[in-house]
Coordinates of C-alpha atoms and ligand atoms in Angstrom, one line a residue:
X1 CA -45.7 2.2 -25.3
X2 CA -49.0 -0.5 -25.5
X3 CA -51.8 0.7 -24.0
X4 CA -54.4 -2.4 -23.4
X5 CA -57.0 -0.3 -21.4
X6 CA -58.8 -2.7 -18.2
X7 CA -61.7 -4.8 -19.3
X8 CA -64.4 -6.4 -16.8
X9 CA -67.6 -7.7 -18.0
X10 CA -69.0 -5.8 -15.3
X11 CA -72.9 -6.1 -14.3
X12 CA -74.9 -3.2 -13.0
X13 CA -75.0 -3.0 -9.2
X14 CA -78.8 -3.3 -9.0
X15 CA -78.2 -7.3 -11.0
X16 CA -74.9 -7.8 -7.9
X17 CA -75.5 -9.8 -5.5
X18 CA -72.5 -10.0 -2.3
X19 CA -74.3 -12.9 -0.5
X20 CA -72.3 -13.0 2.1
X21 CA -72.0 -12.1 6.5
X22 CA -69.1 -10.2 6.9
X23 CA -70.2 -6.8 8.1
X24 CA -68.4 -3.2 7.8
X25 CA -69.6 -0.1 10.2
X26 CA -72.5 1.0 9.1
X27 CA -74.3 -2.4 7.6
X28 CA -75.8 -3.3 11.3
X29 CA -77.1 0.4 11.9
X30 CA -80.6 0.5 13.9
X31 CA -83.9 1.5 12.0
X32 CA -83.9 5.4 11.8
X33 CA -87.1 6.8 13.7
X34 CA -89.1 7.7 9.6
X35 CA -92.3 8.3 10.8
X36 CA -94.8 5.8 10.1
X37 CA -96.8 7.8 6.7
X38 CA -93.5 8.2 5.2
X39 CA -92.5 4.3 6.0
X40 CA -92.0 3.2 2.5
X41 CA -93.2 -1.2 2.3
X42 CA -90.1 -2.1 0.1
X43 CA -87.3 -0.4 -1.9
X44 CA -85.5 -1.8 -4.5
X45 CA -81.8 -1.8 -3.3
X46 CA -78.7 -3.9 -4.6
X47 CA -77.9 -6.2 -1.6
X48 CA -74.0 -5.5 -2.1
X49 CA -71.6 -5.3 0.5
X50 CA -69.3 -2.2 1.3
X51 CA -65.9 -4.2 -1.1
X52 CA -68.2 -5.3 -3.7
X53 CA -69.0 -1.9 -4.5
X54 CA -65.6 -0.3 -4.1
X55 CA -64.4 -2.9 -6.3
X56 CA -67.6 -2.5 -8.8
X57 CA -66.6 1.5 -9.1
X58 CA -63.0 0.8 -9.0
X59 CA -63.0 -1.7 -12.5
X60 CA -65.7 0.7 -14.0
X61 CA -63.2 4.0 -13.2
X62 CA -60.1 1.8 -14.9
X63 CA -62.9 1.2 -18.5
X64 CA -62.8 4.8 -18.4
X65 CA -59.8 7.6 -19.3
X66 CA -59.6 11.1 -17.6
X67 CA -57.0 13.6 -17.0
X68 CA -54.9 11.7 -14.2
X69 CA -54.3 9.4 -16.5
X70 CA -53.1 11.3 -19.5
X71 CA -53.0 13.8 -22.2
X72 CA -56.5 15.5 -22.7
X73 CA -56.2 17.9 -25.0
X74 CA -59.6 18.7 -26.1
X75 CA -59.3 22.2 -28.2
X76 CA -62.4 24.4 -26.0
X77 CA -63.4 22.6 -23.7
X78 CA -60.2 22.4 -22.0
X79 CA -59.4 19.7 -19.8
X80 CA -56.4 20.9 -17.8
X81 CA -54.6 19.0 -15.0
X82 CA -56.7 19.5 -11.6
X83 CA -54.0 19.7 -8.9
X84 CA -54.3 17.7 -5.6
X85 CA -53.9 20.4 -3.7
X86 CA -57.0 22.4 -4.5
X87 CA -59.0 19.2 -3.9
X88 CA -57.6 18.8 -0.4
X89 CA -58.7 22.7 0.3
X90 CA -62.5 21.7 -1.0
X91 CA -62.4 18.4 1.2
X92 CA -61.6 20.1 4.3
X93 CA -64.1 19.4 7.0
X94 CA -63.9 23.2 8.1
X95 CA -65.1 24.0 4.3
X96 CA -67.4 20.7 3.4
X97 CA -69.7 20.2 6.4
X98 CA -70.7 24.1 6.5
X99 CA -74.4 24.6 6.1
X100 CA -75.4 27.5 3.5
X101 CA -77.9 28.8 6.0
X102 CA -75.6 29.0 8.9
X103 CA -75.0 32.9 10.2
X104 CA -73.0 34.9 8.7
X105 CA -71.0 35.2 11.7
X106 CA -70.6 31.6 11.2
X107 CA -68.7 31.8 7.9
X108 CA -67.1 34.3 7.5
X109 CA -63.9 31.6 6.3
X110 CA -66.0 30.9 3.5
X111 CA -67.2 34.3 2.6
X112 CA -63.8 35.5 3.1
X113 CA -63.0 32.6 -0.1
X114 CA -65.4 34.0 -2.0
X115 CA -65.0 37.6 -2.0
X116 CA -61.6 36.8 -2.8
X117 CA -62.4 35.1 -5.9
X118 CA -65.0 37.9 -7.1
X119 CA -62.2 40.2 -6.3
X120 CA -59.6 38.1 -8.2
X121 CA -61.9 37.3 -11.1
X122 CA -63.0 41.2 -11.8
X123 CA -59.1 42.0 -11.4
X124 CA -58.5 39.4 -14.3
X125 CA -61.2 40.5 -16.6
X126 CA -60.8 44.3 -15.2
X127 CA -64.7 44.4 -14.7
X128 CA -66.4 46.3 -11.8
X129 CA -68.8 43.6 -10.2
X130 CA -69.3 40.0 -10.2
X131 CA -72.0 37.2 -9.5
X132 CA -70.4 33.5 -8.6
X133 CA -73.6 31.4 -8.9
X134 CA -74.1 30.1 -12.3
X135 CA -73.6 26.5 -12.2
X136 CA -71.5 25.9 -16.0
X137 CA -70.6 28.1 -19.1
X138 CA -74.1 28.1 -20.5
X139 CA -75.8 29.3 -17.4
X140 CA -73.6 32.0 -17.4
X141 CA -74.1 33.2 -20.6
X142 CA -78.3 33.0 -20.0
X143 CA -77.3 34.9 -16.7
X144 CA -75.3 37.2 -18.7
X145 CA -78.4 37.7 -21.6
X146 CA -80.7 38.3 -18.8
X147 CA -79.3 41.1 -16.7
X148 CA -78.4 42.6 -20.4
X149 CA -82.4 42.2 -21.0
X150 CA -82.9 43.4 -17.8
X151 CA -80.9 46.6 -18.2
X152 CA -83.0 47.5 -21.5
X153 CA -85.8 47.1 -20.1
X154 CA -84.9 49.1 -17.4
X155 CA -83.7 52.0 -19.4
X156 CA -87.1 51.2 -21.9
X157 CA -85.0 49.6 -25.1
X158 CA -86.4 46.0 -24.7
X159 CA -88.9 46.6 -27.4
X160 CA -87.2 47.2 -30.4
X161 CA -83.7 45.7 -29.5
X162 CA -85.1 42.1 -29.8
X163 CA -81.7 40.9 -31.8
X164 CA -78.8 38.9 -30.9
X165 CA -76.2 38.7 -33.1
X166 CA -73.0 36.1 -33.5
X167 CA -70.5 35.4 -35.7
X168 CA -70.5 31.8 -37.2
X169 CA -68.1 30.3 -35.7
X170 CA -69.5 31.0 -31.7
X171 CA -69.5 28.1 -29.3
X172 CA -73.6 26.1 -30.0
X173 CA -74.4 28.1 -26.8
X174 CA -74.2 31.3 -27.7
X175 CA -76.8 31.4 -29.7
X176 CA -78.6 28.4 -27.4
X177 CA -78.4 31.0 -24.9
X178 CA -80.1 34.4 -26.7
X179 CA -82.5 32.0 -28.1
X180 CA -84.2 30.9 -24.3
X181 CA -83.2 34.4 -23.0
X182 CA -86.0 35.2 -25.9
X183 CA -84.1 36.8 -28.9
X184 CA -83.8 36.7 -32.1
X185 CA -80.4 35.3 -33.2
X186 CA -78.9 37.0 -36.0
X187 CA -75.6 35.2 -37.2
X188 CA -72.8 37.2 -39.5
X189 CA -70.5 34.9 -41.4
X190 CA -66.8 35.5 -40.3
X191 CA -63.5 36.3 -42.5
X192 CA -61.9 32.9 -43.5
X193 CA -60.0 32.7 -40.1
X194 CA -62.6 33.1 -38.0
X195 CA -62.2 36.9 -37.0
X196 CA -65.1 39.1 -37.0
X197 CA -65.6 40.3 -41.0
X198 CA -66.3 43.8 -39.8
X199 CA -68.7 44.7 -42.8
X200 CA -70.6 41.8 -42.4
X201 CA -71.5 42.8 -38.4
X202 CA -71.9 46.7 -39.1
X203 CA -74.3 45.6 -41.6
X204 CA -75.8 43.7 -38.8
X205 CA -75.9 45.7 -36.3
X206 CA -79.1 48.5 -35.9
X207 CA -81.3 50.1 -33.4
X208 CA -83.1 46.6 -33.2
X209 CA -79.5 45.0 -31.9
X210 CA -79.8 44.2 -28.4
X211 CA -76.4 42.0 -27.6
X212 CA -73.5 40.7 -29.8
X213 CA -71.6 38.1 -28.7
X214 CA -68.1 36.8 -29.4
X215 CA -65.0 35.1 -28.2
X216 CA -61.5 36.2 -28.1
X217 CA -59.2 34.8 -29.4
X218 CA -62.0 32.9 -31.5
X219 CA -62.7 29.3 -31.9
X220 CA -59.4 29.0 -34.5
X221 CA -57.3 30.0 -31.7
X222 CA -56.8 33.4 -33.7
X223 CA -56.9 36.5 -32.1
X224 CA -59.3 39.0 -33.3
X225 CA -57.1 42.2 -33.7
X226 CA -59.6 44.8 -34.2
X227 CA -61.4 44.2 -31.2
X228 CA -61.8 47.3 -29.8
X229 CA -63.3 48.7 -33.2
X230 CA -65.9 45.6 -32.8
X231 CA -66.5 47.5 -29.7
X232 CA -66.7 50.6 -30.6
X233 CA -69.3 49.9 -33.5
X234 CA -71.4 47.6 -30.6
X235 CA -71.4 50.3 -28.6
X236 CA -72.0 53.5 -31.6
X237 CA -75.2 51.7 -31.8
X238 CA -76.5 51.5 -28.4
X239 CA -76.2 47.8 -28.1
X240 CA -74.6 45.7 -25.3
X241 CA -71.0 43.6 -26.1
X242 CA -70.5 40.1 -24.3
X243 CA -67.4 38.3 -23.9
X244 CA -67.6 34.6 -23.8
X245 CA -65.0 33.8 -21.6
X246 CA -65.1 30.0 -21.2
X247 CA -61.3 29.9 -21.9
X248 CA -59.3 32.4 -20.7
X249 CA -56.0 30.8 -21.3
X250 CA -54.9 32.6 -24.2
X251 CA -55.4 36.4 -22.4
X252 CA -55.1 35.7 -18.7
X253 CA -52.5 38.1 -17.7
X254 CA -51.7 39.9 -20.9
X255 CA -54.9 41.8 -21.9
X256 CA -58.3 41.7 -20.6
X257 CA -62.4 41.5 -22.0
X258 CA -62.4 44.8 -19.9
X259 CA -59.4 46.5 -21.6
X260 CA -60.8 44.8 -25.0
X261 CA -64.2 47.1 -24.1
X262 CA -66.6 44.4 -23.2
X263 CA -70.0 44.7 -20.9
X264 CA -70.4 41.5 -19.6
X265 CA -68.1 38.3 -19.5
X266 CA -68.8 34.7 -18.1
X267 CA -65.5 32.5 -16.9
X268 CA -65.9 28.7 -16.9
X269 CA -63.7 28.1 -13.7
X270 CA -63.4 24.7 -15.4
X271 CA -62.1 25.6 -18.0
X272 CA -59.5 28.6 -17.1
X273 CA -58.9 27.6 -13.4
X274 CA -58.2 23.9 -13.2
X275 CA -61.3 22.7 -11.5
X276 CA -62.4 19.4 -12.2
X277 CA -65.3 19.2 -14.9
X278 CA -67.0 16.7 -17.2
X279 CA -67.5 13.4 -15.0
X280 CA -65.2 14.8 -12.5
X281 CA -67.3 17.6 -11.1
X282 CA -69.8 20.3 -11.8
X283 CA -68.8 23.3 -13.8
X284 CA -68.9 27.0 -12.6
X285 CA -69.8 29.8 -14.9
X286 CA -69.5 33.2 -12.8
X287 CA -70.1 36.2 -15.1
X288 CA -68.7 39.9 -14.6
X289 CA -70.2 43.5 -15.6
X290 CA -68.9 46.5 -15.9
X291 CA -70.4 49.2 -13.5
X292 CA -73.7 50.2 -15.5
X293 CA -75.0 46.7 -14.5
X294 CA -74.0 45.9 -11.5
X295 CA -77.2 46.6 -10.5
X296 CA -78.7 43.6 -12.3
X297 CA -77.0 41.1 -11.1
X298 CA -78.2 38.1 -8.9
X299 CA -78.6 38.6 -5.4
X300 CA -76.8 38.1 -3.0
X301 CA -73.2 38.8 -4.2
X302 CA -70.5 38.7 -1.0
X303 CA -69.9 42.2 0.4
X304 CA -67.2 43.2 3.0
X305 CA -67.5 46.5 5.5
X306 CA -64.3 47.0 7.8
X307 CA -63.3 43.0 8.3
X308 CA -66.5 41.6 8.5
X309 CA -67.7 39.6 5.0
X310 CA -71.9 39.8 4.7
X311 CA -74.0 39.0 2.1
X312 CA -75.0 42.2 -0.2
X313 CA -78.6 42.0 -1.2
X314 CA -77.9 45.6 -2.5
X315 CA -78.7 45.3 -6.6
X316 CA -82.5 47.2 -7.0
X317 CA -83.0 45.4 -9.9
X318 CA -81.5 42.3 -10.0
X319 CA -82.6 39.0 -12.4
X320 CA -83.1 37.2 -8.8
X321 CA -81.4 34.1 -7.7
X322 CA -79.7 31.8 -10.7
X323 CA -78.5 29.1 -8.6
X324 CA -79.3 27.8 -5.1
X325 CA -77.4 28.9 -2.5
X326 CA -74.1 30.3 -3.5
X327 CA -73.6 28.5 -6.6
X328 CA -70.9 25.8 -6.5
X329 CA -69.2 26.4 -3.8
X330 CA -66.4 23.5 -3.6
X331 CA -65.1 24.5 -7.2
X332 CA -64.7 28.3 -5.6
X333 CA -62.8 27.3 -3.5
X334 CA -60.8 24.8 -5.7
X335 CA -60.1 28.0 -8.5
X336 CA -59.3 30.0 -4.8
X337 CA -56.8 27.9 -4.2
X338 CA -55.3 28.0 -7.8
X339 CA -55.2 31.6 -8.5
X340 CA -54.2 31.9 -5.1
X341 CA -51.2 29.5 -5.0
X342 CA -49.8 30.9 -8.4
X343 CA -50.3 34.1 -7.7
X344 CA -50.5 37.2 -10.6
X345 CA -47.7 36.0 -12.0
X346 CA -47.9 32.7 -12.4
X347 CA -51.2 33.0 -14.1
X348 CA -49.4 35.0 -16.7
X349 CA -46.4 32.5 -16.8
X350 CA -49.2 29.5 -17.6
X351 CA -51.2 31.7 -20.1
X352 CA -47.4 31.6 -21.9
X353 CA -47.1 28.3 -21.3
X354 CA -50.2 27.0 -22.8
X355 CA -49.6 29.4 -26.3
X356 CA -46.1 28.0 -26.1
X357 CA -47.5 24.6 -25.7
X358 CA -49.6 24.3 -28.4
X359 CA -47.2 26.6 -31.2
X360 CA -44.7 23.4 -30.4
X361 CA -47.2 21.2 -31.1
X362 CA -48.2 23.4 -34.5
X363 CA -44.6 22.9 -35.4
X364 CA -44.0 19.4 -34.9
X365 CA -47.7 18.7 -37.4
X366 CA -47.4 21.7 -39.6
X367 CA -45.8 19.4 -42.1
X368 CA -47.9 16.7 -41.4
X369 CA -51.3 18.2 -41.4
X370 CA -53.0 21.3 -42.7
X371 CA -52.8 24.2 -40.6
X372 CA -55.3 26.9 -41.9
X373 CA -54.9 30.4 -41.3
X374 CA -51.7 32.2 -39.5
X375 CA -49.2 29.7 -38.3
X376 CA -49.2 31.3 -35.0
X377 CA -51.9 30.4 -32.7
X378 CA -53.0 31.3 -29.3
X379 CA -53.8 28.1 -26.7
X380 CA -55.3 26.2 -29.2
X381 CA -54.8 25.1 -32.5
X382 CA -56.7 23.9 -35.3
X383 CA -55.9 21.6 -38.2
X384 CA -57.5 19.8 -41.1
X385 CA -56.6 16.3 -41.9
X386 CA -58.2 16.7 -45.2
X387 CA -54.4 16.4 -47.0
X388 CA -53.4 13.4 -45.6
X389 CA -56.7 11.6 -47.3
X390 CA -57.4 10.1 -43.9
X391 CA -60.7 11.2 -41.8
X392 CA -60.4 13.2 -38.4
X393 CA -62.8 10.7 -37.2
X394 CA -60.5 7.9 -38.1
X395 CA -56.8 9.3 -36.3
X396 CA -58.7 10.2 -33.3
X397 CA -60.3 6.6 -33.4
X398 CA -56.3 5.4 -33.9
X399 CA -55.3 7.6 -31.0
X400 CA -57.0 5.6 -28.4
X401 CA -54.6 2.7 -28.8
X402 CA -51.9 4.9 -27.8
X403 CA -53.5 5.9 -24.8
X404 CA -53.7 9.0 -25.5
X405 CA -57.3 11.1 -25.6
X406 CA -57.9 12.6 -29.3
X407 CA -58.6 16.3 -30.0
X408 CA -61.9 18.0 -30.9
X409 CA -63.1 16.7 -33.9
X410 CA -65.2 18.7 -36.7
X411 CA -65.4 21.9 -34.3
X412 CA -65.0 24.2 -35.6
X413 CA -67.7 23.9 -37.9
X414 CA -66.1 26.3 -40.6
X415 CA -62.8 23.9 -41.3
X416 CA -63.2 20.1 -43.1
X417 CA -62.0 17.2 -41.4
X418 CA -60.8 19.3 -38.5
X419 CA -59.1 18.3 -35.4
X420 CA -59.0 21.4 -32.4
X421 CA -56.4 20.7 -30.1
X422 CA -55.5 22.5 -26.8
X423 CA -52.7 21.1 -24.6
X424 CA -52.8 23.3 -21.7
X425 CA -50.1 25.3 -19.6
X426 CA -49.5 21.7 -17.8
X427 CA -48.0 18.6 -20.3
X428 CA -44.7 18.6 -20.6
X429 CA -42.1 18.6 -23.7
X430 CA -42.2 14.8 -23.7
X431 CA -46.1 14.6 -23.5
X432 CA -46.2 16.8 -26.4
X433 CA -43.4 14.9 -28.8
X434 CA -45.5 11.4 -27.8
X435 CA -49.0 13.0 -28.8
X436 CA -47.2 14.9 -32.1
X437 CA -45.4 11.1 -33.4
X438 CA -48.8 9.3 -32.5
X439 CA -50.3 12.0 -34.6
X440 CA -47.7 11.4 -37.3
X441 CA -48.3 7.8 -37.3
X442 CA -51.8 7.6 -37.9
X443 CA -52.1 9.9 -40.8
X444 CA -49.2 7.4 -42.5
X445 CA -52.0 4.3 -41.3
X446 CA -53.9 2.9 -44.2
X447 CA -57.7 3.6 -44.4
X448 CA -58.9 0.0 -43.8
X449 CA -56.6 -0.5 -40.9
X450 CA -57.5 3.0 -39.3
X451 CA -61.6 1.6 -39.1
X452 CA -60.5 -1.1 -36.7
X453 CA -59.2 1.0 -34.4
X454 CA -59.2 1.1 -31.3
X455 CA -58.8 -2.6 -30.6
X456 CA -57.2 -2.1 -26.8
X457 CA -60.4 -0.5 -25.5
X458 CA -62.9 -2.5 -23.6
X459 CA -65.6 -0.6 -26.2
X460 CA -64.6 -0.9 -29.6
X461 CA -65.6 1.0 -32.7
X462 CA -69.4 2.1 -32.2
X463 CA -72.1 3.0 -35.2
X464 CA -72.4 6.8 -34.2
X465 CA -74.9 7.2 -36.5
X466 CA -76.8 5.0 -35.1
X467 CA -76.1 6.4 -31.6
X468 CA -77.1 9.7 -32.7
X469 CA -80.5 8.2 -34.4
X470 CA -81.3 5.7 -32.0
X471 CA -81.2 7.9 -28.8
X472 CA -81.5 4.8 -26.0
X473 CA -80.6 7.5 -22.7
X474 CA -81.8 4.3 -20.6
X475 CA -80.7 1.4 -19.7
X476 CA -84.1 -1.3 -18.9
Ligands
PLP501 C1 -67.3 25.2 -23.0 C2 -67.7 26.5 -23.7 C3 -68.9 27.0 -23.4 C4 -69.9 26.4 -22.5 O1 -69.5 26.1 -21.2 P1 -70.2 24.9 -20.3 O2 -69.6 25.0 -19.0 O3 -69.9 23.6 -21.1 O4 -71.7 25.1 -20.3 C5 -69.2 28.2 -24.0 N1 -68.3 28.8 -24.8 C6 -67.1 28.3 -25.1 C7 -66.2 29.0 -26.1 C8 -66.8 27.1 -24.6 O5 -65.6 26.5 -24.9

């Protein structure tokens, strides 16, 4: 296949101009009554009919890739296929024109949504209570730090367990997140795959240990065997365990952060439950505790007495409100609908899909590429092109003239020249062949012709040095 990706030389809006007197419902509206003081004397609006800027979004959408138009396998972040369906539910009038101060009488549809997803989300992680409202991954890890900093405080540990620690290979939040909670972050160096190097942490971990945070299966898509000894030593020393669970794909169905011994977990709906994220929507971060904190969490959570769904305002000590209203309400409703329509069991047949996924895909490069650590992964797999004498940053560059989006590159940071990629329970057999031979391919590419790539993008190779020097967030 040739992919030769649309290419407009597109203005900005505010620079269009439609000229022209064909009118659409809506141009020849009357004056709104704005009182006078708030009457503004001129505002700077593009004077563009309704087409022009249909068409002015349409050509900028076809510049740009996303998952409806193929492969995305970026290893963590995880951009799975968003089905239609779930988008229809979040569109519905009965669902979209609700106010969030309307009665509780009034809603009780939507509560109803949303006590089913606390309820589904604490039976996936087998935790006791939940809080929806954190608006992405990182808020929900802050949220998580603060009812943990809440809880010592409330039991009168705050001042001496000031510490944080993490292993080095945690997500850049994790310790973004202890850090504006107000710890200190103390970070262990892991066993050569990633795993928690169990010396390293117990030499760690003291009366001044607050939190430690981790992922499982870690950022090598390796599970971390021991876990419940990581607990156990967390917990010998009076300290509080956190689950980051951005990406649940690996677990969903087959063991659980609760089961694993964890205190708190945050989800990235995004990420686990197939609602729409990076320019496609905003994220969703709700974070589980087990019973001892329930207490903490932000108010209100949604309650239900006999069959009426209310708004529990019940937690003495909770952190307050993290979010407005309930949080992001359209992407419940969108992971609602997914959990919902798949049902127990087909969660756990996609959490078997998406390891299956990308073990095919480990065996189709293994001979290829360098594949560090066990062979076996979990959903996502890491691999160095360090062997091939080609740069990561130069196949992924290659990749986009197949049409196809690259992996992570150089995450994690504890590999050279890696590439992280994460297929997902939904690309078929044939997706994964295409991406595996384009893979192929460009490691066999010369060096000098891998640096003009791509050449079928409207934006060619950029200096991202310079980008990342030259920070120009504004376009005057
Ligand atoms: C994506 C991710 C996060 C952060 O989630 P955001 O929604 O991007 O804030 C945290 N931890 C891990 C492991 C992740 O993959």
């Amino acid at each position: 296949m040739s992919y030769h990706q649309a290419e407009y030389d597109e203005p900005l809006i505010k620079d269009m101009k439609s000229g022209t007197t064909y009118r659409t419902p809506g141009d020849d509206l009357e004056d709104a009554p704005v009182p006078e003081s708030l009457l503004r004397e001129s505002l700077d609006l593009p004077d563009v009919a309704e087409f022009d800027v249909v068409r002015h979004y349409t050509r900028l959408s076809q510049m740009n890739y996303g998952v409806d138009i193929g492969m995305y396998p970026l290893g963590s972040c995880t951009m799975k296929y968003n089905p239609k369906f779930a988008d229809q539910i979040s569109a519905m009038g009965e669902f979209s024109e609700l106010h969030p101060f309307q009665e509780e009488g009034d809603i009780q549809g939507a509560l109803m949504v949303m006590f089913e997803l606390q309820h589904a989300l604490i039976k996936i992680s087998d935790m006791d209570a939940i809080t929806l409202q954190p608006l992405a991954g990182a808020q929900g890890e802050y949220t998580g730090i603060l009812i943990a900093k809440k809880y010592l405080e409330a039991t009168g540990q705050l001042d001496k367990r000031r510490e944080i620690i993490v292993p080095d290979s945690a997500h850049g939040t994790n310790p973004a997140s202890a850090s504006m909670a107000g710890f200190d972050v103390v970070e262990i160096p892991s066993n050569g795959d990633g795993t928690v190097n169990l010396e390293a942490l117990d030499a760690a971990l003291s009366g001044n240990t607050a939190v430690f945070m981790i992922t499982n299966p870690n950022t090598l898509g390796i599970f971390e065997g021991h876990i419940e000894k990581v607990a156990k030593l967390v917990h010998d020393e009076g300290a509080v365990i956190y689950y980051d669970g951005a990406n649940l794909n690996a677990i969903m169905g087959k063991t659980s952060p609760g089961l694993m011994g964890f205190d708190i977990v945050h989800f990235n709906l995004h990420k686990t439950f197939a609602t729409p994220h990076g320019g496609g929507g905003p994220g969703s971060g709700p974070v589980a505790v087990k019973g001892f904190l329930r207490d903490y969490l932000p108010v209100p959570i949604i309650g239900k007495e006999g069959d009426r769904y209310f708004l529990d305002y019940s937690m003495p000590h909770s952190i307050g409100k993290v979010a407005p209203y309930f949080g992001s309400f359209a992407m419940h409703l969108r992971a609602w609908a997914y959990i919902t329509y798949h049902g127990a069991d087909g969660l756990t047949r996609n959490t078997e899909r998406a390891v299956l996924n990308t073990n095919y895909l480990a065996s189709k490069l293994k001979d290829t590429f360098s594949i560090p650590f066990s062979p076996l992964k979990k959903h996502e797999l890491v691999l160095s092109t360090e062997n091939t004498g080609k740069r990561a940053l130069e196949i992924a560059k290659y990749l986009l003239d197949d049409g196809i989006h690259p992996p992570t590159v150089y995450f994690p940071l504890i590999v050279h020249e890696d590439m992280m990629i994460e297929p997902t329970e939904s690309v078929s057999k044939r997706d994964l062949d295409f991406y595996a031979e384009a893979m192929k391919r460009a490691a066999k590419v010369d060096e000098d012709e891998l640096k003009k790539h791509p050449l079928n993008l409207p934006v060619k190779r950029i200096d991202e040095v310079r980008a990342a020097r030259q920070l120009v967030l504004k376009w005057s």
